[in-house]
mmCIF file of C-alpha atoms in Angstrom:
data_model
loop_
_atom_site.group_PDB
_atom_site.id
_atom_site.type_symbol
_atom_site.label_atom_id
_atom_site.label_comp_id
_atom_site.label_asym_id
_atom_site.label_seq_id
_atom_site.Cartn_x
_atom_site.Cartn_y
_atom_site.Cartn_z
ATOM 1 C CA UNK V 172 -95.235 105.754 113.470
ATOM 2 C CA UNK V 173 -94.445 102.294 114.886
ATOM 3 C CA UNK V 174 -92.074 101.973 117.819
ATOM 4 C CA UNK V 175 -88.556 101.112 116.709
ATOM 5 C CA UNK V 176 -86.504 98.258 118.124
ATOM 6 C CA UNK V 177 -83.441 100.528 117.918
ATOM 7 C CA UNK V 178 -82.206 102.747 120.734
ATOM 8 C CA UNK V 179 -83.533 106.312 120.240
ATOM 9 C CA UNK V 180 -80.023 107.804 120.306
ATOM 10 C CA UNK V 181 -78.933 105.336 117.631
ATOM 11 C CA UNK V 182 -81.870 106.290 115.396
ATOM 12 C CA UNK V 183 -80.989 109.969 115.868
ATOM 13 C CA UNK V 184 -77.367 109.258 114.929
ATOM 14 C CA UNK V 185 -78.428 107.210 111.876
ATOM 15 C CA UNK V 186 -80.654 110.042 110.681
ATOM 16 C CA UNK V 187 -77.852 112.559 111.081
ATOM 17 C CA UNK V 188 -75.397 110.224 109.329
ATOM 18 C CA UNK V 189 -77.892 109.782 106.474
ATOM 19 C CA UNK V 190 -78.348 113.557 106.201
ATOM 20 C CA UNK V 191 -74.588 114.076 105.997
ATOM 21 C CA UNK V 192 -74.313 111.211 103.519
ATOM 22 C CA UNK V 193 -76.995 112.804 101.349
ATOM 23 C CA UNK V 194 -75.254 116.209 101.465
ATOM 24 C CA UNK V 195 -71.962 114.637 100.410
ATOM 25 C CA UNK V 196 -73.738 112.811 97.575
ATOM 26 C CA UNK V 197 -75.445 116.020 96.395
ATOM 27 C CA UNK V 198 -71.988 117.642 96.270
ATOM 28 C CA UNK V 199 -70.893 114.998 93.757
ATOM 29 C CA UNK V 200 -68.974 112.742 96.124
ATOM 30 C CA UNK V 201 -69.635 109.113 97.040
ATOM 31 C CA UNK V 202 -71.691 108.456 100.143
ATOM 32 C CA UNK V 203 -69.593 107.247 103.100
ATOM 33 C CA UNK V 204 -70.011 103.634 104.217
ATOM 34 C CA UNK V 205 -70.965 102.643 107.749
ATOM 35 C CA UNK V 206 -68.840 99.786 109.149
ATOM 36 C CA UNK V 207 -67.861 98.327 112.518
ATOM 37 C CA UNK V 208 -69.943 98.508 115.667
ATOM 38 C CA UNK V 209 -72.554 100.874 114.250
ATOM 39 C CA UNK V 210 -73.146 98.470 111.348
ATOM 40 C CA UNK V 211 -73.437 95.658 113.913
ATOM 41 C CA UNK V 212 -75.998 97.668 115.861
ATOM 42 C CA UNK V 213 -77.880 98.431 112.636
ATOM 43 C CA UNK V 214 -78.081 94.772 111.595
ATOM 44 C CA UNK V 215 -78.878 93.541 115.112
ATOM 45 C CA UNK V 216 -81.596 96.167 115.780
ATOM 46 C CA UNK V 217 -79.629 97.321 118.825
ATOM 47 C CA UNK V 218 -79.126 93.822 120.266
ATOM 48 C CA UNK V 219 -75.466 94.779 119.899
ATOM 49 C CA UNK V 220 -74.705 98.385 120.809
ATOM 50 C CA UNK V 221 -71.881 100.744 119.996
ATOM 51 C CA UNK V 222 -70.371 103.948 121.283
ATOM 52 C CA UNK V 223 -69.222 105.228 117.907
ATOM 53 C CA UNK V 224 -69.826 105.291 114.182
ATOM 54 C CA UNK V 225 -66.902 103.996 112.111
ATOM 55 C CA UNK V 226 -67.026 105.378 108.594
ATOM 56 C CA UNK V 227 -65.138 104.645 105.385
ATOM 57 C CA UNK V 228 -64.748 107.335 102.743
ATOM 58 C CA UNK V 229 -62.125 108.285 100.170
ATOM 59 C CA UNK V 230 -63.105 111.953 100.616
ATOM 60 C CA UNK V 231 -62.465 112.514 104.313
ATOM 61 C CA UNK V 232 -61.828 116.297 104.140
ATOM 62 C CA UNK V 233 -65.077 116.864 102.241
ATOM 63 C CA UNK V 234 -67.021 114.666 104.664
ATOM 64 C CA UNK V 235 -65.555 116.442 107.684
ATOM 65 C CA UNK V 236 -66.433 119.847 106.220
ATOM 66 C CA UNK V 237 -70.067 118.759 105.928
ATOM 67 C CA UNK V 238 -69.956 117.284 109.446
ATOM 68 C CA UNK V 239 -68.723 120.612 110.808
ATOM 69 C CA UNK V 240 -71.547 122.431 108.995
ATOM 70 C CA UNK V 241 -73.926 120.035 110.765
ATOM 71 C CA UNK V 242 -72.623 120.847 114.241
ATOM 72 C CA UNK V 243 -69.894 118.227 114.728
ATOM 73 C CA UNK V 244 -66.816 119.238 116.685
ATOM 74 C CA UNK V 245 -63.514 117.602 117.498
ATOM 75 C CA UNK V 246 -63.225 116.682 121.169
ATOM 76 C CA UNK V 247 -60.534 118.613 122.992
ATOM 77 C CA UNK V 248 -58.930 118.661 126.377
ATOM 78 C CA UNK V 249 -57.192 116.169 128.639
ATOM 79 C CA UNK V 250 -58.335 112.581 128.283
ATOM 80 C CA UNK V 251 -60.160 113.148 124.985
ATOM 81 C CA UNK V 252 -59.496 111.107 121.855
ATOM 82 C CA UNK V 253 -58.712 113.508 119.059
ATOM 83 C CA UNK V 254 -59.249 111.201 116.046
ATOM 84 C CA UNK V 255 -63.004 111.437 115.744
ATOM 85 C CA UNK V 256 -65.874 113.875 115.863
ATOM 86 C CA UNK V 257 -68.808 114.338 118.199
ATOM 87 C CA UNK V 258 -72.126 116.086 117.874
ATOM 88 C CA UNK V 259 -73.282 117.883 121.042
ATOM 89 C CA UNK V 260 -76.781 116.404 120.773
ATOM 90 C CA UNK V 261 -75.570 112.805 120.333
ATOM 91 C CA UNK V 262 -73.869 110.404 122.691
ATOM 92 C CA UNK V 263 -71.957 108.700 119.869
ATOM 93 C CA UNK V 264 -68.636 109.599 118.275
ATOM 94 C CA UNK V 265 -67.990 109.513 114.513
ATOM 95 C CA UNK V 266 -64.624 108.537 113.050
ATOM 96 C CA UNK V 267 -63.287 107.946 109.555
ATOM 97 C CA UNK V 268 -61.368 104.670 109.841
ATOM 98 C CA UNK V 269 -60.397 103.987 106.210
ATOM 99 C CA UNK V 270 -60.899 104.977 102.602
ATOM 100 C CA UNK V 271 -62.511 101.633 101.756
ATOM 101 C CA UNK V 272 -64.155 98.998 103.947
ATOM 102 C CA UNK V 273 -61.952 96.062 104.866
ATOM 103 C CA UNK V 274 -59.019 97.144 102.694
ATOM 104 C CA UNK V 275 -61.188 97.079 99.578
ATOM 105 C CA UNK V 276 -62.047 93.376 99.900
ATOM 106 C CA UNK V 277 -65.779 94.065 100.077
ATOM 107 C CA UNK V 278 -67.791 93.286 96.936
ATOM 108 C CA UNK V 279 -69.305 96.657 95.982
ATOM 109 C CA UNK V 280 -72.530 94.934 94.911
ATOM 110 C CA UNK V 281 -73.043 93.854 98.527
ATOM 111 C CA UNK V 282 -72.904 97.378 99.981
ATOM 112 C CA UNK V 283 -76.450 98.360 100.899
ATOM 113 C CA UNK V 284 -78.129 101.715 100.397
ATOM 114 C CA UNK V 285 -80.690 102.199 103.164
ATOM 115 C CA UNK V 286 -83.002 104.774 104.658
ATOM 116 C CA UNK V 287 -83.248 105.089 108.448
ATOM 117 C CA UNK V 288 -86.612 104.778 110.138
ATOM 118 C CA UNK V 289 -88.454 108.092 109.998
ATOM 119 C CA UNK V 290 -85.856 109.687 107.738
ATOM 120 C CA UNK V 291 -85.786 110.600 104.083
ATOM 121 C CA UNK V 292 -82.036 110.650 103.382
ATOM 122 C CA UNK V 293 -80.037 107.551 102.420
ATOM 123 C CA UNK V 294 -76.805 106.054 103.703
ATOM 124 C CA UNK V 295 -74.564 103.119 102.762
ATOM 125 C CA UNK V 296 -73.633 100.243 105.057
ATOM 126 C CA UNK V 297 -71.496 97.172 104.481
ATOM 127 C CA UNK V 298 -73.440 93.957 104.005
ATOM 128 C CA UNK V 299 -74.263 91.722 106.926
ATOM 129 C CA UNK V 300 -72.060 89.080 105.288
ATOM 130 C CA UNK V 301 -69.042 91.404 105.255
ATOM 131 C CA UNK V 302 -69.805 92.472 108.799
ATOM 132 C CA UNK V 303 -69.899 88.850 109.978
ATOM 133 C CA UNK V 304 -66.630 88.211 108.137
ATOM 134 C CA UNK V 305 -65.132 91.266 109.848
ATOM 135 C CA UNK V 306 -66.236 89.954 113.245
ATOM 136 C CA UNK V 307 -64.637 86.592 112.423
ATOM 137 C CA UNK V 308 -61.413 88.251 111.301
ATOM 138 C CA UNK V 309 -61.218 90.081 114.617
ATOM 139 C CA UNK V 310 -61.994 86.836 116.454
ATOM 140 C CA UNK V 311 -59.281 85.008 114.501
ATOM 141 C CA UNK V 312 -56.730 87.665 115.485
ATOM 142 C CA UNK V 313 -57.182 86.670 119.121
ATOM 143 C CA UNK V 314 -57.798 90.264 120.194
ATOM 144 C CA UNK V 315 -61.607 90.207 120.319
ATOM 145 C CA UNK V 316 -62.971 86.924 121.615
ATOM 146 C CA UNK V 317 -66.540 88.273 121.860
ATOM 147 C CA UNK V 318 -66.701 88.722 118.080
ATOM 148 C CA UNK V 319 -67.582 85.047 117.529
ATOM 149 C CA UNK V 320 -70.761 85.545 119.556
ATOM 150 C CA UNK V 321 -71.504 88.707 117.570
ATOM 151 C CA UNK V 322 -71.011 86.860 114.274
ATOM 152 C CA UNK V 323 -73.318 84.064 115.396
ATOM 153 C CA UNK V 324 -76.001 86.511 116.525
ATOM 154 C CA UNK V 325 -75.837 88.422 113.242
ATOM 155 C CA UNK V 326 -76.166 85.233 111.199
ATOM 156 C CA UNK V 327 -79.066 84.038 113.350
ATOM 157 C CA UNK V 328 -80.819 87.359 112.749
ATOM 158 C CA UNK V 329 -80.127 87.173 108.996
ATOM 159 C CA UNK V 330 -80.703 83.558 107.895
ATOM 160 C CA UNK V 331 -81.244 84.822 104.326
ATOM 161 C CA UNK V 332 -77.572 85.887 104.060
ATOM 162 C CA UNK V 333 -75.650 84.909 100.922
ATOM 163 C CA UNK V 334 -73.928 81.886 102.470
ATOM 164 C CA UNK V 335 -71.478 81.254 99.612
ATOM 165 C CA UNK V 336 -70.261 84.850 99.728
ATOM 166 C CA UNK V 337 -70.212 84.752 103.528
ATOM 167 C CA UNK V 338 -68.085 81.595 103.645
ATOM 168 C CA UNK V 339 -65.594 83.061 101.148
ATOM 169 C CA UNK V 340 -65.362 86.345 103.066
ATOM 170 C CA UNK V 341 -64.918 84.622 106.451
ATOM 171 C CA UNK V 342 -62.070 82.539 105.015
ATOM 172 C CA UNK V 343 -60.447 85.666 103.548
ATOM 173 C CA UNK V 344 -60.755 87.695 106.753
ATOM 174 C CA UNK V 345 -59.535 84.860 108.993
ATOM 175 C CA UNK V 346 -56.648 83.827 106.705
ATOM 176 C CA UNK V 347 -58.366 80.486 106.152
ATOM 177 C CA UNK V 348 -58.604 79.609 109.834
ATOM 178 C CA UNK V 349 -62.408 79.800 109.962
ATOM 179 C CA UNK V 350 -65.389 79.358 107.677
ATOM 180 C CA UNK V 351 -69.153 79.393 107.712
ATOM 181 C CA UNK V 352 -69.284 76.187 109.770
ATOM 182 C CA UNK V 353 -67.663 78.050 112.679
ATOM 183 C CA UNK V 354 -70.419 80.661 112.773
ATOM 184 C CA UNK V 355 -73.348 78.265 112.638
#
């Protein structure tokens, strides 16, 4: 097997996420969708790194039941965030952040179904275009100035992105303040 450009702990977390996604799918529920920093790490081959997996799913209780069956626990004790889940073997937290990615503004046809390196289960991830738009929306809010650099890196790594869709999504996420020209 070829050496991966991804961090080993990220690959392990992707494989576990894919396994949980597959179990949820086999139970008749939609696969959860990876968003946020973990999607950025996925699309940047770990040039951007994350400390958690943000997940969207309309079936949070069912997902969390499967996570528990796979060894996830809720952190407890002083100084611990109680919103997410951790797996003792991983150094990354998992948290359901919404039912749908980006308030449902994501074009479902752009959500990708992928298989992690060395795994056989599948998972869903928002498109690189929607991820770039998300980064630009955060940048436009003034709360995350580093997101412009992330958006530019992601576009540079994915020059085959659907530029018309990307421009529309950036404008939507930034309330018209930014467009594709600001990422180039």
